[in-house]
């Protein structure tokens, strides 16, 4: 089987696009003086900005992250002062994840950076093509075993 050269390889293009947007997000967070926000944190932060105090497993489900990934990510976010774990009063085995003041205060700046970055990235692409791209990416995720994709 012949594999396409990088400019024609879908995996290469997806990876490069992801790395490029991630780099732009990092630069934007630094410019907004919220450099403790990392692109990897966005799924968790968006979930908590929408509904604070979720159980850790629910945050992971909403963010599309595996439980093994969540533990380390929450450790780093806690270290960076964005979230804190608190025992669930109704379930001794579970923790609830709460935004700290720093996490709450980062919402406006972080969403501004994300919006600006995505507007720049998708600026010249027709809406119908963006919808097609999202559907293709969801199908790839489903084909690779991610049943949690809508």
Short mmCIF file of C-alpha atoms in Angstrom, two decimals:
data_model
loop_
_atom_site.label_atom_id
_atom_site.label_comp_id
_atom_site.label_asym_id
_atom_site.label_seq_id
_atom_site.Cartn_x
_atom_site.Cartn_y
_atom_site.Cartn_z
CA UNK A 1 0.00 0.00 0.00
CA UNK A 2 1.30 3.43 -0.92
CA UNK A 3 0.69 6.14 1.61
CA UNK A 4 0.19 9.70 0.38
CA UNK A 5 2.88 12.28 0.93
CA UNK A 6 2.22 14.57 3.92
CA UNK A 7 0.42 17.34 2.00
CA UNK A 8 -2.17 14.78 0.83
CA UNK A 9 -2.31 12.60 3.94
CA UNK A 10 -5.49 13.22 5.99
CA UNK A 11 -3.77 12.24 9.25
CA UNK A 12 -0.92 14.67 8.59
CA UNK A 13 -3.36 17.48 7.75
CA UNK A 14 -5.52 16.84 10.86
CA UNK A 15 -2.41 16.74 13.06
CA UNK A 16 -0.89 19.89 11.58
CA UNK A 17 -4.17 21.78 11.83
CA UNK A 18 -4.55 20.73 15.47
CA UNK A 19 -0.98 21.68 16.34
CA UNK A 20 -1.29 25.03 14.58
CA UNK A 21 -4.56 25.98 16.30
CA UNK A 22 -3.16 24.79 19.64
CA UNK A 23 -0.12 27.01 19.14
CA UNK A 24 -2.34 30.00 18.37
CA UNK A 25 -4.42 29.33 21.49
CA UNK A 26 -1.29 29.20 23.66
CA UNK A 27 -0.07 32.50 22.23
CA UNK A 28 -3.49 34.05 22.81
CA UNK A 29 -3.59 32.87 26.43
CA UNK A 30 -0.15 34.37 27.04
CA UNK A 31 -1.21 37.66 25.42
CA UNK A 32 -4.35 37.75 27.63
CA UNK A 33 -2.19 37.08 30.70
CA UNK A 34 -3.87 33.74 31.43
CA UNK A 35 -0.91 31.52 30.58
CA UNK A 36 -1.93 28.92 33.18
CA UNK A 37 -4.80 28.04 30.84
CA UNK A 38 -3.70 25.28 28.50
CA UNK A 39 -5.61 24.16 25.40
CA UNK A 40 -5.87 20.68 26.96
CA UNK A 41 -7.85 22.23 29.83
CA UNK A 42 -10.55 23.71 27.62
CA UNK A 43 -12.95 20.73 27.62
CA UNK A 44 -12.95 20.67 31.42
CA UNK A 45 -13.18 24.45 31.76
CA UNK A 46 -16.01 24.77 29.24
CA UNK A 47 -17.92 22.05 31.09
CA UNK A 48 -17.42 23.74 34.46
CA UNK A 49 -18.16 27.23 33.17
CA UNK A 50 -21.44 25.78 32.01
CA UNK A 51 -22.11 23.89 35.27
CA UNK A 52 -19.71 24.08 38.20
CA UNK A 53 -19.42 21.37 40.83
CA UNK A 54 -19.87 18.34 38.58
CA UNK A 55 -18.63 14.90 39.58
CA UNK A 56 -15.21 14.19 38.12
CA UNK A 57 -16.53 11.37 35.93
CA UNK A 58 -19.25 13.66 34.54
CA UNK A 59 -16.70 16.36 33.73
CA UNK A 60 -14.66 13.75 31.87
CA UNK A 61 -17.69 12.50 29.97
CA UNK A 62 -18.69 16.02 28.92
CA UNK A 63 -15.11 16.87 27.96
CA UNK A 64 -14.76 13.62 26.00
CA UNK A 65 -11.82 12.42 28.10
CA UNK A 66 -10.93 8.97 29.39
CA UNK A 67 -10.91 8.52 33.19
CA UNK A 68 -7.18 7.79 33.12
CA UNK A 69 -6.58 11.10 31.33
CA UNK A 70 -8.85 13.04 33.69
CA UNK A 71 -6.86 12.27 36.83
CA UNK A 72 -3.62 13.75 35.53
CA UNK A 73 -5.38 16.66 33.86
CA UNK A 74 -7.23 17.56 37.07
CA UNK A 75 -3.96 17.25 39.00
CA UNK A 76 -2.36 19.81 36.67
CA UNK A 77 -5.39 22.11 36.71
CA UNK A 78 -5.44 21.98 40.51
CA UNK A 79 -1.70 22.71 40.62
CA UNK A 80 -2.32 25.70 38.33
CA UNK A 81 -5.00 26.99 40.71
CA UNK A 82 -7.96 26.64 38.31
CA UNK A 83 -10.00 23.91 40.00
CA UNK A 84 -10.31 22.13 43.29
CA UNK A 85 -11.63 18.72 44.17
CA UNK A 86 -14.15 18.44 46.96
CA UNK A 87 -15.67 15.24 48.32
CA UNK A 88 -19.20 14.54 47.12
CA UNK A 89 -21.38 14.66 50.25
CA UNK A 90 -23.69 12.00 48.77
CA UNK A 91 -21.05 9.61 47.43
CA UNK A 92 -17.89 8.84 49.41
CA UNK A 93 -16.19 7.43 46.31
CA UNK A 94 -16.66 10.55 44.19
CA UNK A 95 -15.23 14.03 44.04
CA UNK A 96 -16.91 17.11 42.71
CA UNK A 97 -14.84 19.52 40.69
CA UNK A 98 -15.22 23.21 41.44
CA UNK A 99 -13.70 26.20 39.73
CA UNK A 100 -11.52 28.38 41.90
CA UNK A 101 -11.82 32.15 41.72
CA UNK A 102 -8.94 32.10 39.24
CA UNK A 103 -10.80 29.53 37.11
CA UNK A 104 -14.00 31.58 37.16
CA UNK A 105 -12.15 34.80 36.36
CA UNK A 106 -10.41 33.25 33.35
CA UNK A 107 -13.68 32.56 31.51
CA UNK A 108 -14.09 35.87 29.69
CA UNK A 109 -10.49 36.10 28.51
CA UNK A 110 -10.22 32.43 27.58
CA UNK A 111 -13.46 32.38 25.60
CA UNK A 112 -12.35 35.56 23.83
CA UNK A 113 -9.07 33.84 22.83
CA UNK A 114 -10.86 30.69 21.68
CA UNK A 115 -13.42 32.69 19.68
CA UNK A 116 -10.76 34.84 18.05
CA UNK A 117 -8.58 31.84 17.21
CA UNK A 118 -11.43 29.85 15.70
CA UNK A 119 -12.71 32.87 13.76
CA UNK A 120 -9.24 33.30 12.29
CA UNK A 121 -8.88 29.59 11.51
CA UNK A 122 -12.29 29.25 9.83
CA UNK A 123 -12.55 32.79 8.42
CA UNK A 124 -12.68 31.96 4.70
CA UNK A 125 -14.40 28.59 4.95
CA UNK A 126 -18.10 28.47 4.04
CA UNK A 127 -20.41 27.34 6.86
CA UNK A 128 -21.58 24.30 4.86
CA UNK A 129 -17.95 23.14 4.58
CA UNK A 130 -17.42 23.60 8.31
CA UNK A 131 -20.52 21.47 9.00
CA UNK A 132 -19.26 18.81 6.57
CA UNK A 133 -15.86 18.82 8.27
CA UNK A 134 -17.44 18.40 11.72
CA UNK A 135 -19.54 15.49 10.45
CA UNK A 136 -16.47 13.83 8.89
CA UNK A 137 -14.50 14.24 12.13
CA UNK A 138 -17.39 12.79 14.18
CA UNK A 139 -17.52 9.82 11.80
CA UNK A 140 -13.78 9.27 12.20
CA UNK A 141 -14.20 9.27 15.98
CA UNK A 142 -17.09 6.81 15.75
CA UNK A 143 -15.14 4.59 13.36
CA UNK A 144 -12.31 4.52 15.88
CA UNK A 145 -14.58 3.40 18.70
CA UNK A 146 -15.71 6.63 20.36
CA UNK A 147 -19.41 6.03 21.03
CA UNK A 148 -19.68 9.24 23.08
CA UNK A 149 -19.56 11.46 20.00
CA UNK A 150 -22.78 13.19 19.03
#
